[in-house]
Coordinates of C-alpha atoms and ligand atoms in Angstrom, one line a residue:
M1 CA 0.1 -0.1 0.0
P2 CA 1.6 3.3 -0.9
E3 CA 2.2 5.7 2.0
P4 CA 3.8 9.0 2.4
G5 CA 7.3 8.6 1.4
Y6 CA 6.1 6.0 -1.0
D7 CA 8.1 4.4 -3.7
V8 CA 7.2 6.3 -7.1
G9 CA 7.8 3.2 -9.2
E10 CA 5.6 1.1 -7.0
L11 CA 2.9 3.8 -7.0
R12 CA 2.9 3.8 -10.7
A13 CA 2.8 0.0 -10.9
L14 CA -0.3 -0.1 -8.6
D15 CA -1.8 2.8 -10.6
R16 CA -1.4 0.7 -13.8
Q17 CA -2.9 -2.4 -12.1
H18 CA -5.9 -0.8 -10.5
V19 CA -6.8 2.7 -11.3
W20 CA -9.0 4.0 -14.0
H21 CA -8.6 7.5 -15.5
P22 CA -11.1 9.8 -17.2
Y23 CA -11.7 8.7 -20.7
G24 CA -8.7 6.2 -20.2
P25 CA -8.3 2.8 -21.4
M26 CA -8.4 0.0 -18.9
P27 CA -5.8 0.3 -16.2
G28 CA -2.5 -0.5 -17.4
R29 CA -2.7 0.8 -20.8
Q30 CA -1.5 4.3 -20.1
E31 CA 1.3 6.0 -18.0
P32 CA 0.0 9.1 -16.1
L33 CA 2.6 11.2 -14.5
V34 CA 2.7 11.1 -10.7
V35 CA 2.0 14.6 -9.1
E36 CA 3.4 15.0 -5.7
S37 CA 2.1 18.5 -4.9
A38 CA 0.8 21.7 -6.3
S39 CA 1.4 25.3 -5.5
G40 CA 0.7 28.5 -7.3
V41 CA 0.5 27.6 -11.0
R42 CA 2.9 24.8 -10.5
L43 CA 2.6 21.1 -10.4
R44 CA 5.5 19.2 -8.7
L45 CA 6.1 15.8 -10.2
A46 CA 7.2 12.9 -8.0
E47 CA 9.9 12.1 -10.4
E48 CA 11.4 13.8 -13.5
A49 CA 9.5 13.6 -16.9
H50 CA 11.4 14.6 -20.1
G51 CA 13.8 16.7 -18.0
R52 CA 11.3 18.5 -15.9
R53 CA 10.2 18.1 -12.3
E54 CA 7.9 21.0 -12.4
L55 CA 5.2 21.9 -14.7
V56 CA 3.3 25.1 -15.1
D57 CA -0.4 24.2 -15.3
G58 CA -1.8 25.4 -18.6
M59 CA -5.1 23.7 -17.9
A60 CA -6.1 25.1 -14.5
S61 CA -7.2 21.3 -13.8
W62 CA -9.9 21.6 -16.5
W63 CA -11.0 25.2 -16.0
S64 CA -11.2 25.0 -12.1
A65 CA -8.0 26.2 -10.4
L66 CA -8.5 30.0 -10.9
H67 CA -6.3 31.1 -8.1
G68 CA -3.6 28.5 -8.4
Y69 CA -3.1 25.6 -6.0
N70 CA -2.6 25.7 -2.4
H71 CA -3.9 29.2 -2.0
P72 CA -3.6 30.5 1.7
A73 CA -7.2 32.0 1.7
L74 CA -8.8 28.9 0.3
N75 CA -6.8 26.7 2.7
A76 CA -7.8 28.8 5.7
A77 CA -11.4 28.4 4.8
A78 CA -11.0 24.6 4.3
H79 CA -9.4 24.3 7.7
A80 CA -11.9 26.6 9.4
Q81 CA -14.8 24.6 8.1
L82 CA -13.1 21.3 8.9
D83 CA -13.2 22.2 12.6
R84 CA -16.8 23.0 12.5
M85 CA -18.1 20.2 10.3
S86 CA -17.0 18.5 7.0
H87 CA -20.5 17.3 6.2
V88 CA -24.0 17.0 7.3
M89 CA -27.0 15.7 5.4
F90 CA -29.0 18.5 3.6
G91 CA -32.4 16.8 3.7
G92 CA -34.3 18.8 6.6
L93 CA -31.1 20.5 7.8
T94 CA -29.5 23.6 6.6
H95 CA -26.2 25.6 7.4
E96 CA -24.3 28.7 7.0
P97 CA -21.8 27.7 4.3
A98 CA -24.6 26.5 1.9
V99 CA -26.9 29.5 2.6
R100 CA -24.0 31.9 2.2
L101 CA -23.0 30.3 -1.1
S102 CA -26.6 30.3 -2.5
V103 CA -27.1 34.0 -1.8
K104 CA -23.8 34.8 -3.2
L105 CA -24.7 32.9 -6.4
V106 CA -28.0 34.7 -6.6
E107 CA -26.3 38.2 -6.1
I108 CA -23.7 37.5 -8.9
T109 CA -25.8 35.9 -11.6
P110 CA -28.5 37.4 -13.8
E111 CA -31.3 38.9 -11.6
P112 CA -34.1 36.5 -12.5
L113 CA -32.2 33.6 -11.1
Q114 CA -33.3 33.4 -7.5
H115 CA -33.3 29.7 -6.5
V116 CA -30.2 27.5 -6.0
F117 CA -29.7 23.6 -6.0
L118 CA -26.3 22.5 -4.9
S119 CA -24.9 19.3 -6.3
D120 CA -21.7 17.5 -6.5
S121 CA -20.5 17.7 -10.2
G122 CA -21.1 19.7 -13.4
S123 CA -22.8 16.7 -14.9
V124 CA -25.1 16.3 -12.1
S125 CA -26.1 20.0 -12.1
V126 CA -27.1 19.6 -15.8
E127 CA -29.2 16.5 -14.9
V128 CA -30.9 18.8 -12.3
A129 CA -31.4 21.5 -14.9
I130 CA -33.0 18.9 -17.2
K131 CA -35.2 17.5 -14.5
M132 CA -36.3 21.1 -13.5
C133 CA -37.5 21.9 -17.0
L134 CA -39.2 18.6 -17.7
Q135 CA -41.0 18.7 -14.2
Y136 CA -41.8 22.2 -14.7
W137 CA -43.9 21.5 -17.8
K138 CA -45.6 18.3 -16.3
S139 CA -46.4 20.4 -13.3
V140 CA -48.0 23.2 -15.2
G141 CA -50.2 20.9 -17.3
R142 CA -48.2 20.6 -20.5
P143 CA -46.8 17.0 -20.2
R144 CA -45.9 16.8 -23.9
K145 CA -43.1 19.0 -23.5
Q146 CA -40.5 16.7 -22.4
R147 CA -37.7 16.8 -25.0
L148 CA -34.6 19.0 -25.2
L149 CA -33.3 21.2 -28.0
T150 CA -29.7 22.0 -28.5
W151 CA -27.2 22.9 -31.1
R152 CA -24.5 20.4 -32.3
G153 CA -21.0 20.8 -31.1
G154 CA -22.1 20.9 -27.5
Y155 CA -20.9 19.2 -24.4
H156 CA -22.8 18.9 -21.2
G157 CA -21.4 16.0 -19.1
D158 CA -21.0 12.3 -19.0
T159 CA -24.2 11.2 -17.1
W160 CA -27.2 9.9 -19.1
Q161 CA -29.3 12.9 -19.8
P162 CA -26.4 15.4 -20.2
M163 CA -24.9 12.9 -23.0
S164 CA -28.1 13.1 -24.9
V165 CA -27.6 16.7 -25.5
C166 CA -23.8 16.4 -26.4
D167 CA -22.9 16.6 -29.9
P168 CA -24.2 13.4 -31.4
D169 CA -21.3 13.3 -34.0
G170 CA -18.6 14.3 -31.7
G171 CA -17.4 10.7 -31.1
M172 CA -17.5 11.0 -27.3
H173 CA -20.9 9.6 -26.7
S174 CA -21.6 8.1 -30.1
L175 CA -21.1 4.7 -28.3
W176 CA -24.7 5.4 -26.7
S177 CA -26.5 6.5 -29.8
G178 CA -29.8 4.9 -30.1
R179 CA -30.1 4.3 -26.3
L180 CA -30.0 8.0 -25.0
P181 CA -33.2 10.0 -24.9
E182 CA -33.9 11.4 -28.4
Q183 CA -33.5 15.1 -28.5
V184 CA -33.8 17.8 -31.1
F185 CA -30.6 19.1 -32.7
A186 CA -30.1 22.4 -34.5
D187 CA -26.9 23.0 -36.6
A188 CA -23.9 24.1 -34.6
P189 CA -23.6 27.8 -34.5
P190 CA -21.3 29.4 -37.1
T191 CA -18.0 30.1 -35.3
G192 CA -16.2 33.4 -34.7
Y193 CA -17.0 35.5 -31.6
D194 CA -16.8 38.8 -33.7
A195 CA -18.5 37.2 -36.7
E196 CA -21.7 39.1 -37.9
P197 CA -24.7 37.0 -37.2
D198 CA -25.5 34.7 -40.2
E199 CA -29.0 35.5 -41.2
A200 CA -29.6 31.9 -42.7
Y201 CA -28.5 30.4 -39.5
V202 CA -30.7 32.7 -37.3
R203 CA -33.6 31.6 -39.5
H204 CA -32.7 27.9 -39.0
L205 CA -32.4 28.4 -35.3
R206 CA -35.8 30.2 -35.0
E207 CA -37.5 27.6 -37.2
T208 CA -36.1 24.6 -35.5
V209 CA -37.4 25.9 -32.2
A210 CA -40.7 26.9 -33.6
R211 CA -41.3 23.6 -35.3
H212 CA -40.6 21.6 -32.2
A213 CA -42.0 23.9 -29.5
D214 CA -44.9 21.7 -28.6
E215 CA -42.7 18.9 -27.5
V216 CA -39.6 20.8 -26.3
A217 CA -39.3 21.7 -22.6
A218 CA -36.1 23.7 -22.9
V219 CA -33.2 24.8 -25.2
I220 CA -29.9 24.0 -23.6
V221 CA -26.6 25.6 -24.8
E222 CA -23.1 26.5 -23.6
P223 CA -23.1 30.2 -24.1
V224 CA -20.3 31.9 -26.3
V225 CA -17.8 28.9 -25.9
Q226 CA -18.4 25.4 -26.7
N227 CA -15.9 23.5 -24.7
A228 CA -15.2 19.8 -25.1
G229 CA -17.2 19.7 -28.3
G230 CA -14.3 21.5 -30.0
M231 CA -13.4 24.8 -28.2
R232 CA -15.5 26.8 -30.7
F233 CA -16.4 30.5 -30.0
H234 CA -19.7 32.0 -31.4
S235 CA -21.3 35.4 -31.7
P236 CA -23.3 36.3 -28.5
A237 CA -26.0 37.4 -30.9
Y238 CA -27.3 33.9 -31.3
L239 CA -28.0 33.8 -27.5
R240 CA -30.3 36.8 -28.0
V241 CA -32.1 34.9 -30.8
L242 CA -32.6 32.1 -28.6
R243 CA -33.9 34.1 -25.8
E244 CA -36.4 35.6 -28.2
V245 CA -37.5 32.6 -29.8
C246 CA -37.9 30.7 -26.5
D247 CA -40.0 33.4 -25.1
E248 CA -42.2 33.6 -28.3
H249 CA -42.7 29.8 -28.2
D250 CA -43.0 29.0 -24.5
V251 CA -39.7 27.2 -24.3
L252 CA -37.3 27.4 -21.3
L253 CA -33.6 28.5 -21.9
V254 CA -30.8 26.8 -20.0
F255 CA -27.2 28.1 -20.0
D256 CA -24.6 25.6 -19.1
E257 CA -21.7 27.9 -17.8
I258 CA -19.8 25.2 -16.1
A259 CA -16.7 25.9 -18.1
T260 CA -17.4 29.6 -18.9
G261 CA -18.6 30.7 -15.4
F262 CA -16.5 33.0 -12.9
G263 CA -14.8 35.2 -15.4
R264 CA -13.2 32.9 -17.9
T265 CA -14.4 34.6 -21.1
G266 CA -13.8 38.1 -19.7
T267 CA -17.1 38.6 -18.1
L268 CA -18.3 37.1 -14.8
F269 CA -20.7 34.8 -16.8
A270 CA -20.7 34.4 -20.5
S271 CA -24.3 35.4 -20.8
E272 CA -23.3 38.8 -20.0
H273 CA -21.7 39.0 -23.5
A274 CA -25.2 38.9 -24.8
A275 CA -27.0 40.6 -21.9
V276 CA -29.4 37.7 -21.8
S277 CA -30.6 35.7 -18.8
P278 CA -31.5 32.1 -18.9
D279 CA -34.4 30.4 -17.1
V280 CA -32.0 27.9 -15.6
L281 CA -28.1 28.2 -15.1
C282 CA -25.6 25.6 -14.4
V283 CA -22.3 26.4 -12.8
G284 CA -19.5 24.4 -11.4
K285 CA -15.7 23.7 -12.1
A286 CA -14.1 27.0 -10.9
M287 CA -16.8 27.5 -8.4
T288 CA -14.5 26.1 -5.5
G289 CA -11.4 27.3 -7.1
G290 CA -10.5 23.9 -8.1
Y291 CA -10.6 22.5 -4.4
L292 CA -13.5 20.2 -4.3
S293 CA -16.3 19.0 -6.5
M294 CA -19.2 21.1 -6.3
A295 CA -21.9 22.6 -8.8
A296 CA -25.0 24.5 -8.7
T297 CA -28.3 24.9 -10.7
L298 CA -30.1 28.1 -10.5
C299 CA -33.6 28.9 -11.7
T300 CA -36.2 31.5 -11.7
T301 CA -39.1 32.0 -9.4
R302 CA -41.4 31.0 -12.3
V303 CA -39.6 27.7 -12.8
A304 CA -39.6 27.0 -9.0
E305 CA -43.2 27.9 -8.4
G306 CA -44.3 25.9 -11.6
I307 CA -42.5 22.8 -10.1
S308 CA -44.1 23.4 -6.6
S309 CA -47.6 23.7 -8.2
G310 CA -47.5 20.2 -9.7
E311 CA -48.8 16.9 -8.5
V312 CA -45.4 16.0 -7.0
P313 CA -44.6 19.4 -5.6
V314 CA -41.0 18.7 -4.9
L315 CA -38.0 18.7 -7.1
A316 CA -37.2 15.2 -7.5
H317 CA -33.5 15.0 -6.9
G318 CA -31.4 14.8 -3.7
P319 CA -27.7 13.7 -3.9
T320 CA -26.1 12.5 -0.6
Y321 CA -23.5 15.2 -0.5
M322 CA -25.7 18.0 -1.7
G323 CA -24.7 21.4 -0.2
N324 CA -21.4 19.9 1.3
P325 CA -20.4 22.6 3.9
L326 CA -16.5 22.1 3.3
A327 CA -17.0 22.6 -0.5
A328 CA -19.5 25.5 0.0
S329 CA -17.1 27.3 2.3
I330 CA -14.3 27.0 -0.1
A331 CA -16.6 28.2 -2.9
C332 CA -17.6 31.2 -0.8
A333 CA -13.8 31.9 -0.2
S334 CA -13.0 31.4 -3.8
I335 CA -15.6 33.7 -5.1
D336 CA -14.9 36.4 -2.5
L337 CA -11.2 36.2 -3.5
L338 CA -12.0 36.5 -7.1
L339 CA -14.4 39.5 -6.6
S340 CA -11.9 41.2 -4.2
Q341 CA -9.3 41.6 -7.0
D342 CA -9.2 43.2 -10.3
W343 CA -10.0 39.8 -12.0
Q344 CA -11.2 41.4 -15.2
G345 CA -7.8 43.2 -15.6
E346 CA -6.0 39.9 -14.9
V347 CA -8.2 38.0 -17.5
K348 CA -7.6 40.9 -19.9
R349 CA -3.8 40.7 -19.4
L350 CA -3.8 36.9 -20.1
E351 CA -6.2 37.5 -23.3
T352 CA -3.6 40.1 -24.6
G353 CA -0.6 37.8 -23.7
M354 CA -2.2 34.9 -25.5
R355 CA -3.2 37.0 -28.5
E356 CA 0.5 37.9 -28.9
G357 CA 2.0 34.6 -27.9
L358 CA -0.3 32.2 -29.6
G359 CA -0.9 34.7 -32.6
E360 CA 2.7 34.0 -33.7
F361 CA 1.6 30.3 -34.7
A362 CA -1.2 31.4 -37.0
D363 CA 0.7 30.9 -40.1
A364 CA 2.7 27.9 -38.9
P365 CA 2.4 24.6 -41.0
G366 CA -0.4 22.5 -39.9
V367 CA -2.2 25.3 -38.1
K368 CA -5.8 25.9 -39.2
D369 CA -6.8 28.6 -36.6
V370 CA -5.6 30.4 -33.7
R371 CA -8.4 31.9 -31.3
V372 CA -8.5 33.7 -28.0
L373 CA -11.2 34.9 -25.8
G374 CA -10.8 36.0 -22.3
A375 CA -8.4 33.4 -20.5
I376 CA -8.9 30.8 -23.3
G377 CA -6.5 30.3 -25.9
V378 CA -6.8 27.6 -28.7
V379 CA -4.7 26.5 -31.6
Q380 CA -6.6 24.4 -33.9
L381 CA -4.7 22.1 -36.3
D382 CA -5.6 20.8 -39.8
H383 CA -5.1 17.3 -38.5
E384 CA -5.8 15.0 -35.5
V385 CA -3.2 15.7 -32.7
D386 CA -0.7 13.0 -31.8
M387 CA -1.7 13.4 -28.0
A388 CA 1.5 11.6 -26.7
A389 CA 3.8 13.6 -29.0
A390 CA 2.1 16.8 -28.2
T391 CA 1.9 16.4 -24.4
R392 CA 5.6 15.3 -24.4
A393 CA 6.6 18.6 -26.4
A394 CA 4.9 20.7 -23.8
I395 CA 6.4 18.9 -20.9
R396 CA 9.9 19.6 -22.4
E397 CA 8.9 23.4 -22.2
G398 CA 7.8 22.7 -18.6
V399 CA 4.2 22.9 -19.1
W400 CA 1.2 20.7 -18.5
L401 CA -1.4 20.5 -21.5
R402 CA -3.9 18.1 -22.5
P403 CA -4.3 18.3 -26.3
F404 CA -7.3 16.5 -27.9
R405 CA -8.8 15.9 -31.3
D406 CA -7.3 18.6 -33.4
L407 CA -6.9 21.0 -30.6
V408 CA -4.0 22.3 -28.5
Y409 CA -5.5 24.6 -26.0
T410 CA -4.9 26.3 -22.7
M411 CA -6.9 27.9 -20.1
P412 CA -4.5 28.9 -17.3
P413 CA -5.2 29.9 -13.6
Y414 CA -5.8 33.8 -13.6
V415 CA -2.6 34.1 -11.4
T416 CA -0.4 32.9 -14.1
D417 CA 2.2 35.7 -14.4
D418 CA 3.5 37.1 -17.8
D419 CA 6.7 34.9 -17.9
D420 CA 4.7 31.7 -17.1
L421 CA 2.2 32.7 -19.7
A422 CA 4.8 33.2 -22.2
R423 CA 6.1 29.7 -21.4
I424 CA 2.7 28.4 -21.8
C425 CA 2.3 29.9 -25.2
R426 CA 5.7 28.5 -26.3
A427 CA 4.6 25.1 -25.1
V428 CA 1.2 25.3 -27.1
G429 CA 3.5 26.2 -30.2
A430 CA 5.7 23.2 -29.6
A431 CA 2.9 20.7 -29.0
A432 CA 1.2 22.0 -32.3
R433 CA 4.4 21.6 -34.1
E434 CA 5.3 18.2 -32.8
G435 CA 1.7 16.7 -32.2
Ligands
PMP535 N1 -20.8 21.2 -19.1 C1 -19.8 21.7 -19.5 C2 -19.9 22.9 -20.5 C3 -18.5 21.2 -19.2 O1 -17.4 21.7 -19.8 C4 -18.4 20.1 -18.3 C5 -17.1 19.5 -17.9 N2 -16.1 19.4 -19.0 C6 -19.6 19.5 -17.8 C7 -20.8 20.0 -18.2 C8 -19.5 18.4 -16.8 O2 -18.9 18.9 -15.6 P1 -18.3 17.7 -14.6 O3 -17.1 17.2 -15.3 O4 -18.0 18.4 -13.4 O5 -19.3 16.7 -14.4

């Protein structure tokens, strides 16, 4: 059994024998690096890899670690809460961290969102959002409205209902096609944050929603940035179109801001780019600054009252670790920390740095597109990336990246300084060249 002071070789061998990793082959078929500790923007490896013992994290642990690792303010919040209580069931009980977090979320998200359901992962928060919408229409006497509508190219999580609204052609969930609930798909939005809205697409979007409105409970989309479906950016104008057409045809609108929330795109929430508010909002990932798994689904009073007016007047969901006080305390500290700083200035600084640093690769061989929005930088190749070669190239530059499909991309912690950002950009270039 590995203990502190463990033998790294033995740990790796045990990992290979028993441990399954995200989207990984069966244990033993891959060779993850062993991380010993993490501090600031750096991961410290237990042993050298390609000449490096320390890596600058260009991934912020999948959009989460905004403030870097081992942050004194978040550590203090965790320790203080641990001494009070690390968990207590939420059914019939409540506590200060969950109430404080819920109020904070209501305060910082668009105004009509007033009610908060705290859950334990992004995927589950999407499950909850979907249940809210389906249950709402059942409760208000329109039980036919039980399907979801989304645009292609999206990603909403790995559990059953969220998978049904992921890109059906994206490969990731094609394994389950035919088994998942059948949803309605519009075409993916044309790419380009600054691109003029495409009139033909706007018509298509309007017509698709209008045609299916009788059976559609809600439209669900990732606003402005489609994340795991291809790191695609689109014009905020399409969100305004969705809001209008949903209002015209009695369809709820759900924004999945699990990746984009908490400042990543340059506004606190990506919906602000369009000045549009959804009926239901999912947030997660960065909410706890990357410390613990927690997510939230917010909804309007209309949705909450609709559900409560039904035959089953309760929201039919209740995970065991709902409202976990430890996670909620850290989330409060993380949000306070974010808002106490010039976070917008920091994200702008990263955006400017990436535009410069990644822009250099725009004409490099094999590069199809370079795009940057807020603290998100993407180099898209004209071929499928060789993940192992690209990862190795980044590690040689002293950076942790996780290229996939035809993409080498970064979403660094906001506390990444200019030197480390330049290093990340160099590593993206190297990964794109060698991958
Ligand atoms: N929605 C979006 C937009 C995401 O990016 C993700 C995670 N990549 C999820 C949902 C699922 O969140 P989680 O991994 O925490 O379940």
